């Protein structure tokens, strides 16, 4: 396994920046909003095509944000930190609970190449035939397809917010020709948006996708810089299994030392070493039960 040398740093200036007019424009009509969301998604598509962007990590981080949004929609108080704990601090035999299940659903939807089987793994209580039927409810342009799928799911299953939002993002993924679901709608929609219909729902989806695409481009650039630094310092790590650990950090939002392929004490030392090198961050602020991420 090889990593980029420090003296061969990736030129991250090659990542295109979101045009200022997409961010600053004020549009009210559906046609104007649709134009801006199309521009934002096109720009995100270009950014995702750059190999410097750790796409699996980006999707995992957006899966966390989507899950946190869905938990908030349900009226629960847990936020991103609690969702991380719900999954990463599980002991063998423990159940993740409803909050953890929400997070797992989004992670599973985003981690594998999109297919009915992969979506079924994320939504195990829904028949694969029903998943396919709901996806087929979307017609037309990408955002219109996503909104139609979301509306179709919530019309037939009004409490299935998570399924509706996952399948709406899946419909968007299909329409854009992407390989993996990128959770974009849930993090930027409002709870009230889920009860809208027709043009009002499409307008809400366009607005949400502009906001999420702008944030995804910003986060992609940030993660690309952090990933480049992690790869650059990797040769300084002498622990056996450090290379595999680095690869894991490059694909996951957060890691507990116990999940690394090292003895417990060595794993904690490696995480502390990476923090000292500025390659990863400790995410909890705790002295115990710590989690780390790029």
Coordinates of C-alpha atoms in Angstrom, one line a residue:
X1 CA 0.0 0.0 0.0
X2 CA 1.4 3.4 -1.0
X3 CA 0.5 6.9 0.0
X4 CA 1.2 10.3 -1.5
X5 CA 4.6 11.7 -0.3
X6 CA 4.6 15.1 1.5
X7 CA 6.6 16.7 -1.3
X8 CA 4.0 15.6 -3.9
X9 CA 1.0 17.4 -2.4
X10 CA -2.2 17.4 -4.4
X11 CA -3.0 20.7 -6.1
X12 CA -6.5 21.2 -4.6
X13 CA -6.9 24.4 -6.5
X14 CA -7.9 22.2 -9.4
X15 CA -11.3 21.6 -7.6
X16 CA -13.8 24.0 -9.2
X17 CA -15.5 26.4 -6.8
X18 CA -19.2 26.9 -6.7
X19 CA -20.0 30.1 -8.8
X20 CA -20.9 33.0 -6.6
X21 CA -24.1 33.7 -8.5
X22 CA -25.5 30.3 -7.6
X23 CA -25.0 31.1 -3.9
X24 CA -26.1 34.7 -3.9
X25 CA -29.0 34.7 -6.5
X26 CA -32.4 35.3 -5.1
X27 CA -35.1 33.5 -7.2
X28 CA -38.7 33.0 -6.3
X29 CA -40.3 31.3 -9.4
X30 CA -40.1 27.6 -9.9
X31 CA -38.3 28.2 -13.2
X32 CA -35.6 30.4 -11.7
X33 CA -35.1 28.0 -8.7
X34 CA -34.9 25.0 -11.1
X35 CA -32.2 26.8 -13.1
X36 CA -30.1 27.4 -10.0
X37 CA -30.5 23.9 -8.6
X38 CA -29.5 22.5 -12.0
X39 CA -26.4 24.7 -12.0
X40 CA -25.5 23.7 -8.4
X41 CA -26.0 20.0 -9.1
X42 CA -23.9 20.2 -12.3
X43 CA -21.1 21.9 -10.4
X44 CA -21.3 19.2 -7.7
X45 CA -21.1 16.5 -10.4
X46 CA -17.9 18.1 -11.7
X47 CA -16.4 18.2 -8.1
X48 CA -17.4 14.5 -7.5
X49 CA -15.5 13.6 -10.6
X50 CA -12.1 14.6 -9.1
X51 CA -10.1 11.7 -7.6
X52 CA -8.8 13.9 -4.9
X53 CA -12.2 14.0 -3.2
X54 CA -12.7 11.1 -0.8
X55 CA -16.2 10.3 -2.0
X56 CA -17.0 7.5 0.4
X57 CA -16.1 9.7 3.3
X58 CA -18.2 12.5 1.9
X59 CA -21.2 10.3 1.5
X60 CA -20.8 8.9 5.0
X61 CA -20.7 12.4 6.5
X62 CA -23.8 13.4 4.6
X63 CA -25.5 10.2 5.7
X64 CA -24.9 11.4 9.3
X65 CA -26.4 14.8 8.5
X66 CA -29.4 13.2 6.7
X67 CA -30.0 10.9 9.7
X68 CA -29.8 13.8 12.1
X69 CA -32.4 15.6 10.1
X70 CA -34.7 12.7 10.1
X71 CA -34.3 12.3 13.8
X72 CA -35.2 16.0 14.2
X73 CA -38.2 15.5 12.0
X74 CA -39.5 12.8 14.4
X75 CA -39.3 15.3 17.3
X76 CA -36.4 13.5 19.1
X77 CA -33.6 15.6 20.7
X78 CA -30.6 13.6 19.5
X79 CA -28.2 15.3 17.1
X80 CA -25.0 14.2 15.2
X81 CA -22.9 13.5 18.3
X82 CA -25.5 11.2 19.8
X83 CA -26.0 9.4 16.5
X84 CA -22.3 8.7 16.3
X85 CA -22.4 7.3 19.8
X86 CA -25.4 5.2 19.0
X87 CA -23.5 3.3 16.3
X88 CA -19.8 3.5 17.1
X89 CA -20.0 2.7 20.8
X90 CA -22.2 -0.4 20.3
X91 CA -21.0 -3.5 22.1
X92 CA -21.5 -7.0 20.7
X93 CA -25.1 -8.0 21.1
X94 CA -26.4 -4.4 21.7
X95 CA -29.2 -3.0 19.6
X96 CA -28.7 0.4 18.1
X97 CA -32.2 1.7 19.0
X98 CA -34.4 3.9 16.8
X99 CA -31.8 6.6 16.5
X100 CA -29.1 4.2 15.5
X101 CA -31.4 2.4 13.1
X102 CA -32.0 5.7 11.3
X103 CA -28.3 6.3 11.0
X104 CA -27.7 2.8 9.8
X105 CA -30.4 3.1 7.1
X106 CA -28.7 6.2 5.7
X107 CA -25.2 4.7 5.9
X108 CA -26.3 1.5 4.1
X109 CA -28.1 3.5 1.4
X110 CA -25.0 5.5 0.6
X111 CA -22.1 3.0 1.1
X112 CA -22.8 0.6 -1.8
X113 CA -23.4 1.0 -5.5
X114 CA -27.0 1.9 -5.9
X115 CA -29.4 -1.0 -6.7
X116 CA -32.7 -2.3 -5.5
X117 CA -30.8 -4.8 -3.4
X118 CA -28.7 -2.1 -1.8
X119 CA -31.8 0.0 -1.1
X120 CA -33.5 -3.1 0.4
X121 CA -30.5 -3.5 2.7
X122 CA -31.1 0.1 3.9
X123 CA -34.8 -0.4 4.2
X124 CA -35.2 -4.1 5.2
X125 CA -38.9 -3.7 6.3
X126 CA -40.0 -2.7 2.8
X127 CA -40.5 -5.2 0.0
X128 CA -38.0 -4.8 -2.9
X129 CA -41.0 -4.8 -5.3
X130 CA -42.4 -1.8 -3.4
X131 CA -39.1 0.0 -3.5
X132 CA -38.9 -0.5 -7.3
X133 CA -42.5 0.6 -7.7
X134 CA -41.9 3.8 -5.8
X135 CA -38.8 4.6 -7.8
X136 CA -40.8 4.2 -11.0
X137 CA -43.2 6.9 -9.7
X138 CA -40.6 9.5 -10.6
X139 CA -40.7 11.0 -14.1
X140 CA -39.1 13.9 -15.9
X141 CA -36.1 16.0 -14.9
X142 CA -33.9 14.9 -11.9
X143 CA -35.4 17.1 -9.2
X144 CA -38.9 16.5 -10.4
X145 CA -38.4 12.8 -10.3
X146 CA -37.0 13.0 -6.8
X147 CA -40.0 15.1 -5.6
X148 CA -42.5 12.8 -7.3
X149 CA -40.9 9.7 -5.5
X150 CA -41.0 11.5 -2.2
X151 CA -44.6 12.4 -2.7
X152 CA -45.6 8.9 -3.8
X153 CA -44.0 7.3 -0.7
X154 CA -45.5 9.7 1.8
X155 CA -48.9 9.5 0.1
X156 CA -49.0 5.7 0.6
X157 CA -47.1 5.6 3.9
X158 CA -47.4 9.0 5.6
X159 CA -45.0 8.1 8.4
X160 CA -42.3 6.7 6.2
X161 CA -40.2 9.9 6.1
X162 CA -36.9 8.0 6.1
X163 CA -37.9 5.7 3.3
X164 CA -39.3 8.6 1.3
X165 CA -36.2 10.7 1.6
X166 CA -33.8 7.8 0.9
X167 CA -35.7 6.8 -2.2
X168 CA -36.0 10.4 -3.4
X169 CA -32.2 10.7 -3.2
X170 CA -32.0 7.4 -5.0
X171 CA -34.3 8.7 -7.8
X172 CA -32.1 11.8 -8.1
X173 CA -29.0 9.5 -8.3
X174 CA -30.6 7.5 -11.1
X175 CA -31.5 10.6 -13.0
X176 CA -28.0 12.1 -12.7
X177 CA -26.3 8.9 -13.6
X178 CA -24.4 8.7 -10.3
X179 CA -23.2 5.3 -9.0
X180 CA -24.0 5.9 -5.3
X181 CA -26.7 7.7 -3.4
X182 CA -25.5 11.1 -2.1
X183 CA -27.8 12.1 0.8
X184 CA -28.7 15.6 -0.3
X185 CA -32.4 16.3 0.3
X186 CA -32.9 15.5 4.0
X187 CA -30.2 17.7 5.4
X188 CA -31.7 20.8 3.8
X189 CA -35.4 20.2 3.8
X190 CA -37.7 21.4 6.6
X191 CA -40.1 19.2 8.4
X192 CA -43.1 21.2 7.0
X193 CA -41.7 20.5 3.4
X194 CA -42.5 16.8 3.8
X195 CA -46.3 17.6 3.8
X196 CA -46.2 19.7 0.6
X197 CA -47.4 18.5 -2.7
X198 CA -47.0 19.1 -6.4
X199 CA -45.2 22.4 -7.4
X200 CA -44.8 23.4 -3.7
X201 CA -42.8 20.2 -3.0
X202 CA -40.7 20.6 -6.1
X203 CA -39.9 24.1 -5.2
X204 CA -38.8 23.0 -1.7
X205 CA -36.7 20.2 -3.2
X206 CA -35.0 22.6 -5.6
X207 CA -34.1 25.0 -2.7
X208 CA -32.9 22.1 -0.6
X209 CA -30.6 20.8 -3.3
X210 CA -29.1 24.2 -3.9
X211 CA -28.2 24.5 -0.2
X212 CA -26.9 20.9 0.0
X213 CA -24.9 21.1 -3.2
X214 CA -23.2 24.3 -2.1
X215 CA -22.4 22.6 1.3
X216 CA -21.3 19.4 -0.4
X217 CA -18.8 21.3 -2.6
X218 CA -17.4 23.1 0.4
X219 CA -17.1 19.9 2.4
X220 CA -15.6 18.0 -0.6
X221 CA -12.8 20.6 -0.8
X222 CA -12.2 20.5 3.0
X223 CA -12.1 16.7 3.0
X224 CA -9.8 16.6 0.0
X225 CA -7.3 18.8 1.9
X226 CA -7.6 16.7 5.1
X227 CA -7.3 13.4 3.1
X228 CA -4.2 14.7 1.3
X229 CA -2.6 15.6 4.7
X230 CA -3.5 12.2 6.2
X231 CA -1.9 10.4 3.2
X232 CA 1.1 12.6 3.5
X233 CA 1.8 11.8 7.1
X234 CA 1.0 8.1 6.7
X235 CA 4.7 7.1 6.0
X236 CA 5.5 8.4 9.5
X237 CA 3.3 5.8 11.1
X238 CA 5.2 2.8 12.3
X239 CA 2.4 0.8 13.9
X240 CA 1.6 -2.5 12.2
X241 CA -1.8 -2.1 10.6
X242 CA -1.5 1.6 10.3
X243 CA -1.9 1.5 6.6
X244 CA -5.3 -0.2 6.9
X245 CA -6.3 2.2 9.6
X246 CA -5.5 5.1 7.4
X247 CA -7.7 3.7 4.6
X248 CA -10.5 3.2 7.2
X249 CA -10.3 6.8 8.2
X250 CA -10.5 7.9 4.6
X251 CA -13.9 6.2 4.2
X252 CA -15.7 6.7 7.5
X253 CA -17.1 9.7 9.2
X254 CA -15.9 8.5 12.6
X255 CA -14.0 5.7 14.2
X256 CA -13.6 4.3 17.6
X257 CA -10.1 3.0 18.4
X258 CA -11.6 -0.4 19.0
X259 CA -12.7 -0.7 15.4
X260 CA -9.1 -0.4 14.1
X261 CA -7.1 -3.5 13.2
X262 CA -4.7 -3.0 16.1
X263 CA -4.5 -4.1 19.8
X264 CA -6.5 -1.7 22.0
X265 CA -3.6 0.2 23.4
X266 CA -1.8 0.5 20.1
X267 CA -5.0 1.7 18.4
X268 CA -5.4 4.5 21.0
X269 CA -1.7 5.5 20.6
X270 CA -2.2 5.6 16.8
X271 CA -5.2 7.9 17.1
X272 CA -3.4 10.2 19.5
X273 CA -0.4 10.3 17.1
X274 CA -2.7 11.2 14.2
X275 CA -4.2 14.0 16.2
X276 CA -0.8 15.3 17.1
X277 CA 0.1 15.3 13.4
X278 CA -3.1 17.2 12.6
X279 CA -4.3 14.3 10.4
X280 CA -7.5 13.4 12.3
X281 CA -9.6 15.1 14.9
X282 CA -11.0 13.8 18.2
X283 CA -14.8 14.4 17.7
X284 CA -16.3 14.0 21.2
X285 CA -14.3 16.2 23.5
X286 CA -14.4 13.4 26.1
X287 CA -11.6 11.8 28.0
X288 CA -13.0 8.3 27.5
X289 CA -15.1 6.6 24.8
X290 CA -13.5 8.8 22.2
X291 CA -14.2 8.9 18.5
X292 CA -11.9 10.1 15.7
X293 CA -12.4 11.3 12.2
X294 CA -10.7 13.1 9.3

